[in-house]
Short mmCIF file of C-alpha atoms in Angstrom, two decimals:
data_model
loop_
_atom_site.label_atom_id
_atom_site.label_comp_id
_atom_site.label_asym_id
_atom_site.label_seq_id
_atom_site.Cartn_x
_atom_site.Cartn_y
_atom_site.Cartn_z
CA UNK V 1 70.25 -43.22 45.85
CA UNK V 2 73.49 -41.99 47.25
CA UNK V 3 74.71 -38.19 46.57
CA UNK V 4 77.99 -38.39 45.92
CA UNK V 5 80.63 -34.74 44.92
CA UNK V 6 82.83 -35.91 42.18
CA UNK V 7 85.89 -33.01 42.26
CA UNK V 8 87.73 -32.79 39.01
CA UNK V 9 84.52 -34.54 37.24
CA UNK V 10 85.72 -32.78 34.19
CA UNK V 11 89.10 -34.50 33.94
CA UNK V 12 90.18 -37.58 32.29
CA UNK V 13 89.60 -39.59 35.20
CA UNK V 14 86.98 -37.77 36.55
CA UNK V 15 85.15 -38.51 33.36
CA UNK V 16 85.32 -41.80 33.51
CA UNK V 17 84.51 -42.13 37.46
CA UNK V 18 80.91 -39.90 36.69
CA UNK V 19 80.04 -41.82 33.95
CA UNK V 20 80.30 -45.14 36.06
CA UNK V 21 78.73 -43.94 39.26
CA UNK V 22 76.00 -42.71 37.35
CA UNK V 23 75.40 -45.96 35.86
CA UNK V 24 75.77 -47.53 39.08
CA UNK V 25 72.70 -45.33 40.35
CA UNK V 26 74.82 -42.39 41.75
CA UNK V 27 73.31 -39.39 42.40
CA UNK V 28 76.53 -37.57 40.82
CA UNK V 29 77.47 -33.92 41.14
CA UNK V 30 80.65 -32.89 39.13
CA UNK V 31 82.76 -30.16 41.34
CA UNK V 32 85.10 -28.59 38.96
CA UNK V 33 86.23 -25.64 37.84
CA UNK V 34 86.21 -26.65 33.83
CA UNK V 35 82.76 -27.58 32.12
CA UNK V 36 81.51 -30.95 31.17
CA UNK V 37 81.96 -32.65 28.32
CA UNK V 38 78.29 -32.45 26.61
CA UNK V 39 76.02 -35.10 27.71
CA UNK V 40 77.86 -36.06 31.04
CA UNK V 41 75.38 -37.33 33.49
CA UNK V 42 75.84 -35.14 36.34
CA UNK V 43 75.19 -31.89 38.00
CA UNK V 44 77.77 -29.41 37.30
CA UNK V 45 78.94 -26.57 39.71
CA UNK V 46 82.14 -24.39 39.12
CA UNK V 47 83.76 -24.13 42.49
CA UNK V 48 87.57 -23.16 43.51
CA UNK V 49 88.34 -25.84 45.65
CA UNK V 50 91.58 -23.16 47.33
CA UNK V 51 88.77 -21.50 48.82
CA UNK V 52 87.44 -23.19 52.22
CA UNK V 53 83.73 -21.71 52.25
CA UNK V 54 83.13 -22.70 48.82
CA UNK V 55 84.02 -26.24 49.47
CA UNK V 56 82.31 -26.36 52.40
CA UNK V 57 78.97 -25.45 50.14
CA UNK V 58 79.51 -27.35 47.87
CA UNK V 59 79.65 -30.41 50.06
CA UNK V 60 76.73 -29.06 52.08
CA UNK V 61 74.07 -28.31 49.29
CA UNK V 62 73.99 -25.34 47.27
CA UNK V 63 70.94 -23.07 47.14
CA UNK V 64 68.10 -25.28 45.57
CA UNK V 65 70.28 -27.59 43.38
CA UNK V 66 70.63 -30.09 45.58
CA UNK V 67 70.85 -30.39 49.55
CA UNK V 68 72.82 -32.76 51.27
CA UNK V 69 76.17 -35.35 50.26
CA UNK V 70 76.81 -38.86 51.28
CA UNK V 71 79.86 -39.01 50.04
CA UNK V 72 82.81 -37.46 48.26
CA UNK V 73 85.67 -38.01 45.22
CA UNK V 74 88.38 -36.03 45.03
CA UNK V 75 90.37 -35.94 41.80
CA UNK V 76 90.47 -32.31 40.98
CA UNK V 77 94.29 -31.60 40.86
CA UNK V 78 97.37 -30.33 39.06
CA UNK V 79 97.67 -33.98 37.55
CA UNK V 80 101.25 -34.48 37.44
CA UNK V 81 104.65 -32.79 37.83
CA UNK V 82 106.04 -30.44 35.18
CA UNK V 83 102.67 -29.03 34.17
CA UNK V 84 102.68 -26.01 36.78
CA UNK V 85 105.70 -24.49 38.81
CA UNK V 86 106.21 -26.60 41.58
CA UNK V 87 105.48 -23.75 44.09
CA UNK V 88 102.59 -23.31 41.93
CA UNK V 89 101.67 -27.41 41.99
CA UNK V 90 101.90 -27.43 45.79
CA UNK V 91 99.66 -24.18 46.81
CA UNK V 92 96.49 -25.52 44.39
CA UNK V 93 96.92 -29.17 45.57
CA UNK V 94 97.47 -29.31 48.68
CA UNK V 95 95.22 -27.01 50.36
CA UNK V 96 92.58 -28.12 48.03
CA UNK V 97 92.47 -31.12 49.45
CA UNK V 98 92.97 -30.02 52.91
CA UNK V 99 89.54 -28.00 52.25
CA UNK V 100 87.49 -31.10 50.82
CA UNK V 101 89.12 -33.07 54.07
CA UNK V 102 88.15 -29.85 56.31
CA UNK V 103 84.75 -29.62 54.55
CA UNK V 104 83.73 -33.36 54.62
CA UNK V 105 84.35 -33.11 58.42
CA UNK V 106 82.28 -30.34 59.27
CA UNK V 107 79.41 -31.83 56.63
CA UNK V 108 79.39 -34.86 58.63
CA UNK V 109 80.50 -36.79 55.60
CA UNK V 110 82.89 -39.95 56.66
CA UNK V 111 83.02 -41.40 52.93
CA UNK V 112 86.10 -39.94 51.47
CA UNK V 113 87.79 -41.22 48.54
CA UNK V 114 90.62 -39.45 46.46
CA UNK V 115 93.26 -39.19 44.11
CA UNK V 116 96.80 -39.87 45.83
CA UNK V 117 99.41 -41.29 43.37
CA UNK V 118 101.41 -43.78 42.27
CA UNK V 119 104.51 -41.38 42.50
CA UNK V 120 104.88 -41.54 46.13
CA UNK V 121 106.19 -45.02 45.37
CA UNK V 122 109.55 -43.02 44.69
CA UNK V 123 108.91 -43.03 40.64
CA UNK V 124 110.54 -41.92 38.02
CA UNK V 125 112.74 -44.61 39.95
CA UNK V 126 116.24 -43.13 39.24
CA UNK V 127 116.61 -44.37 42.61
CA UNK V 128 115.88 -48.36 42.24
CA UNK V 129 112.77 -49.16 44.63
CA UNK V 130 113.65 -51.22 47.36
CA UNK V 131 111.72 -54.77 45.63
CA UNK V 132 109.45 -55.86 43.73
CA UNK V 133 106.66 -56.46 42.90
CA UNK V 134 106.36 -52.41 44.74
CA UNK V 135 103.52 -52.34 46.83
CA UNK V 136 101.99 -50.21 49.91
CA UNK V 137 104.50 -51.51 52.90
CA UNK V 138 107.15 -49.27 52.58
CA UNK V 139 107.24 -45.78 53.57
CA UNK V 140 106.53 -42.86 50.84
CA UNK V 141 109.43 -41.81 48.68
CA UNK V 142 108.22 -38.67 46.84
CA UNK V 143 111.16 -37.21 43.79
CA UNK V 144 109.07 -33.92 43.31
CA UNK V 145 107.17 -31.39 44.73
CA UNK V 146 104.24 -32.71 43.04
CA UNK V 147 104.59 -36.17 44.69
CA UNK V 148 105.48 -34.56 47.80
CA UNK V 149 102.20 -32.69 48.08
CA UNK V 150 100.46 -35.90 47.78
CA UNK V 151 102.86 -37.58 50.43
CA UNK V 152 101.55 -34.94 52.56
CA UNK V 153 97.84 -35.10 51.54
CA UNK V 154 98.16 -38.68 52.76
CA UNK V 155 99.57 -37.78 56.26
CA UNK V 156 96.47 -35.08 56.12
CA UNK V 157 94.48 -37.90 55.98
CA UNK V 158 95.87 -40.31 58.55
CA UNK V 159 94.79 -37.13 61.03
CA UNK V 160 91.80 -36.41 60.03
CA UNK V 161 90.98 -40.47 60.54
CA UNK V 162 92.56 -40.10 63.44
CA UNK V 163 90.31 -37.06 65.23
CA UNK V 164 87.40 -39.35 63.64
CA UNK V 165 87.51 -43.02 64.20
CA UNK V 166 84.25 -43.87 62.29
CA UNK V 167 85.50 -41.55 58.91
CA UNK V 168 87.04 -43.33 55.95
CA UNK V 169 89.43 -41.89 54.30
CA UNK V 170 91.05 -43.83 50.80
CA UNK V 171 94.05 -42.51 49.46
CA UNK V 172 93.94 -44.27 45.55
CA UNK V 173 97.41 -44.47 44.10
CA UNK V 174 96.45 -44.30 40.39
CA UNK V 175 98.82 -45.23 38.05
CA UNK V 176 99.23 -43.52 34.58
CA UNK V 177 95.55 -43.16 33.33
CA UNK V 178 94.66 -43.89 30.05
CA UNK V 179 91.60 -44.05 27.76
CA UNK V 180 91.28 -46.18 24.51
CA UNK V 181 92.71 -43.94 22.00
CA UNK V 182 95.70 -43.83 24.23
CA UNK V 183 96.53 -47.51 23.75
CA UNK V 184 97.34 -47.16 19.63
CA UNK V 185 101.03 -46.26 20.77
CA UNK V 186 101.79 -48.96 23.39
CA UNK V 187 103.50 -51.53 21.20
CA UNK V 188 106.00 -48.91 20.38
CA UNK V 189 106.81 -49.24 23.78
CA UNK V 190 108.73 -52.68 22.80
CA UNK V 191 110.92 -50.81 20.55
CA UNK V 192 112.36 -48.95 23.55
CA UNK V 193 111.38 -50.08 27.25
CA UNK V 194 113.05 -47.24 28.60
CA UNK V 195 110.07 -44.93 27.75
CA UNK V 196 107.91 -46.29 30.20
CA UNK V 197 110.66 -47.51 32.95
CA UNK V 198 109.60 -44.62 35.12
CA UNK V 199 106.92 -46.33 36.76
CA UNK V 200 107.35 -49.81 36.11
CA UNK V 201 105.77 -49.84 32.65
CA UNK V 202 102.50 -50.12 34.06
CA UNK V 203 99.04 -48.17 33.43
CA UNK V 204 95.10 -48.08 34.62
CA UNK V 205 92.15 -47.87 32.23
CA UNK V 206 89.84 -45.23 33.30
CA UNK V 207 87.27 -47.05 33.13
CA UNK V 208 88.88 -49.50 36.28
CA UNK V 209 90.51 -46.67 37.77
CA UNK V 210 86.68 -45.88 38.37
CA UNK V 211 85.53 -49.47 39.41
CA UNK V 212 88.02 -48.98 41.89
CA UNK V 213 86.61 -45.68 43.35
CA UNK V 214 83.78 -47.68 43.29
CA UNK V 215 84.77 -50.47 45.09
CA UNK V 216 86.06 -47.52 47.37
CA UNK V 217 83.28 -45.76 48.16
CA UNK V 218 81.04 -48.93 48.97
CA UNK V 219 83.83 -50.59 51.00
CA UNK V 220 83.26 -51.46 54.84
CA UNK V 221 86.97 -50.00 55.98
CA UNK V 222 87.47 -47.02 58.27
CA UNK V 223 90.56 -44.87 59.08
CA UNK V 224 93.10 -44.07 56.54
CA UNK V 225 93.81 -46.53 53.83
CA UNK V 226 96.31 -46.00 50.63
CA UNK V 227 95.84 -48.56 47.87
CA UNK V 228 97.86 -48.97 44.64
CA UNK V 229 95.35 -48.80 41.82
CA UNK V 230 97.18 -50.29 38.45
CA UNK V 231 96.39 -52.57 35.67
CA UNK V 232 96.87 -56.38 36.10
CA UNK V 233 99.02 -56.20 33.21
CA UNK V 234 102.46 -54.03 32.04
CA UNK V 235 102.23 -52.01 28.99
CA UNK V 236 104.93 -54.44 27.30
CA UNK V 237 104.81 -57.74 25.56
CA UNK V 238 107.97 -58.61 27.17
CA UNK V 239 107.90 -60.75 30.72
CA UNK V 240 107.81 -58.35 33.60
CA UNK V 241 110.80 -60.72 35.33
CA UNK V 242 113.08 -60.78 32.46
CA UNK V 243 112.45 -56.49 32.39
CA UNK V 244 113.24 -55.98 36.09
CA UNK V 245 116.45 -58.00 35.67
CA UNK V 246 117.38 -56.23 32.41
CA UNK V 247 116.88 -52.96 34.21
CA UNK V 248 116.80 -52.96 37.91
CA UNK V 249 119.16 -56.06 38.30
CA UNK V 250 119.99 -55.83 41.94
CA UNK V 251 116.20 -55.24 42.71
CA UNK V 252 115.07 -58.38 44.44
CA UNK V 253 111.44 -60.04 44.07
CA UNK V 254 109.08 -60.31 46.60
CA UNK V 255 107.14 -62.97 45.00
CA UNK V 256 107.67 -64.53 41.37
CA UNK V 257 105.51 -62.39 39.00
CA UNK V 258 103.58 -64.01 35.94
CA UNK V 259 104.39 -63.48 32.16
CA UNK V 260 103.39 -59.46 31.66
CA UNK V 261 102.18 -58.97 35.19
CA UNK V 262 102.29 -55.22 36.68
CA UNK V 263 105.33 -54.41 38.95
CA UNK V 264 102.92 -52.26 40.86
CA UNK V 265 101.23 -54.46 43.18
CA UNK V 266 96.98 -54.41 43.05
CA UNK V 267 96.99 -57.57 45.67
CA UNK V 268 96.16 -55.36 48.37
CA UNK V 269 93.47 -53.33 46.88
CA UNK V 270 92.26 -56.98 44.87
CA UNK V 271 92.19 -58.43 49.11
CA UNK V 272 90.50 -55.34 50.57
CA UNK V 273 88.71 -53.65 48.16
CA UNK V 274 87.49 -56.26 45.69
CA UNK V 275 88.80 -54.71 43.23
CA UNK V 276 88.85 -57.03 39.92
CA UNK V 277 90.27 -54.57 36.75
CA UNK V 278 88.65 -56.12 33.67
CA UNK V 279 90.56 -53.89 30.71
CA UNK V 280 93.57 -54.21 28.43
CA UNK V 281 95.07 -52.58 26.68
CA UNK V 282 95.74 -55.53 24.32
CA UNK V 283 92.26 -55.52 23.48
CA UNK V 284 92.48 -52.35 21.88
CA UNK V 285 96.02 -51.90 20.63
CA UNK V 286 96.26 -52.44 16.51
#
């Protein structure tokens, strides 16, 4: 059994990604500085991940709770921009995750997996993106601070591959997460596309957002790796082709695109990863 530090284990994502590991035979411990929901499957520990020597024992064993990590997940963040300052956004999530980078180094953990974001793709897209379907080829186009700090988290992470050639280091590009009760308001979407234009109109279920820290974690690559983590599918009955013209009509395709397909490309992390999401939206929606 693998020991595995999920940070932000408490979060909406994090949730779902304990859950799963858990059931895939994880040996989970939930970093975070919110409780658990009641029930979660996981060892809990409150720990400020601003402060260096508290990540560092947290990825190193603390006291007689548990001793030893194989591997870490780090999702603990201001999740998006807006919610904090952006001065305020920057200085939680940035050295944060320069302290779980620092840490897994000097644990002698090489399994690192976290959170980057689908905003460094240059969303809310005021500025058209370059084509489409967007995908991992061209270079990061952050709009705020918050996507910024996670531009930079990913040029953290290049380095740190870089002063260790056998460390992995995944940079996960979520798209908007949801969870099942989110999906009752998606066919109002069709009423008014230009709700959900800011990223494409696509989405991730939690519940693949966490296959594909799976599919992370137990992957063969080393170095630095980003991957675009999205649903297969757009959050609108309407083609995905006929929206791009309607919207972005001097946005060229890179390859035709099927019925509702996402405009956020999973090919890479489908050809790399493995990673096969299996949940709709449509399934749920009334």
């Amino acid at each position: 059994m693998s020991r595995v530090v999920v940070t932000g284990g408490s979060g909406k994502l994090g949730r779902a990604v304990v859950t799963h590991l858990a059931e895939q035979g994880y040996d989970v411990v939930n970093v975070d500085t919110a409780p658990p929901p009641a029930g979660q499957p996981a060892l809990f520990t409150q720990v400020d991940l601003r402060d260096l020597g508290q990540v560092t024992e947290a990825l190193t064993g603390i006291d007689d709770r548990y001793d030893g990590v194989d591997a870490v997940v780090h999702l603990a963040a201001i999740p998006a921009p807006g919610l904090r300052t952006s001065g305020a956004t920057f200085a939680n999530n940035v050295p944060s995750t320069h302290n779980v980078f620092s840490a897994a180094r000097r644990a002698g953990i090489r399994n690192v997996v976290w959170a980057s974001s689908e905003t460094v793709l240059g969303l809310p897209f005021e500025t058209p993106p370059p084509y489409a379907p967007v995908d991992e080829e061209y270079a990061v186009r952050p709009e705020s601070t918050y996507s910024l700090g996670k531009a930079v988290e990913e040029e953290m992470a290049r380095h740190f591959a870089r002063w260790d050639p056998t460390a992995k280091l995944v940079g996960l590009r979520f798209s908007n997460v949801m969870e099942v009760d989110d999906y009752a308001d998606f066919p109002s979407f069709e009423q008014d596309p230009r709700r959900r234009i800011w990223n494409l109109w696509s989405y991730i279920d939690a519940r693949d957002g966490a296959l594909a820290v799976q599919r992370a974690l137990e992957s063969d690559l080393t170095g630095f790796e980003a991957f675009i983590v999205a649903s297969p599918d757009s959050v609108m009955s309407t083609p995905s082709a006929d929206l791009l013209a309607r919207y972005f009509p001097d946005v060229p395709l890179k390859r035709p695109v099927s019925g509702t397909e996402t405009l956020l490309s999973i090919d890479k992390a489908r050809r790399l990863l493995g990673f096969d999401p299996a949940h709709t939206w449509r399934n749920h929606a009334g």
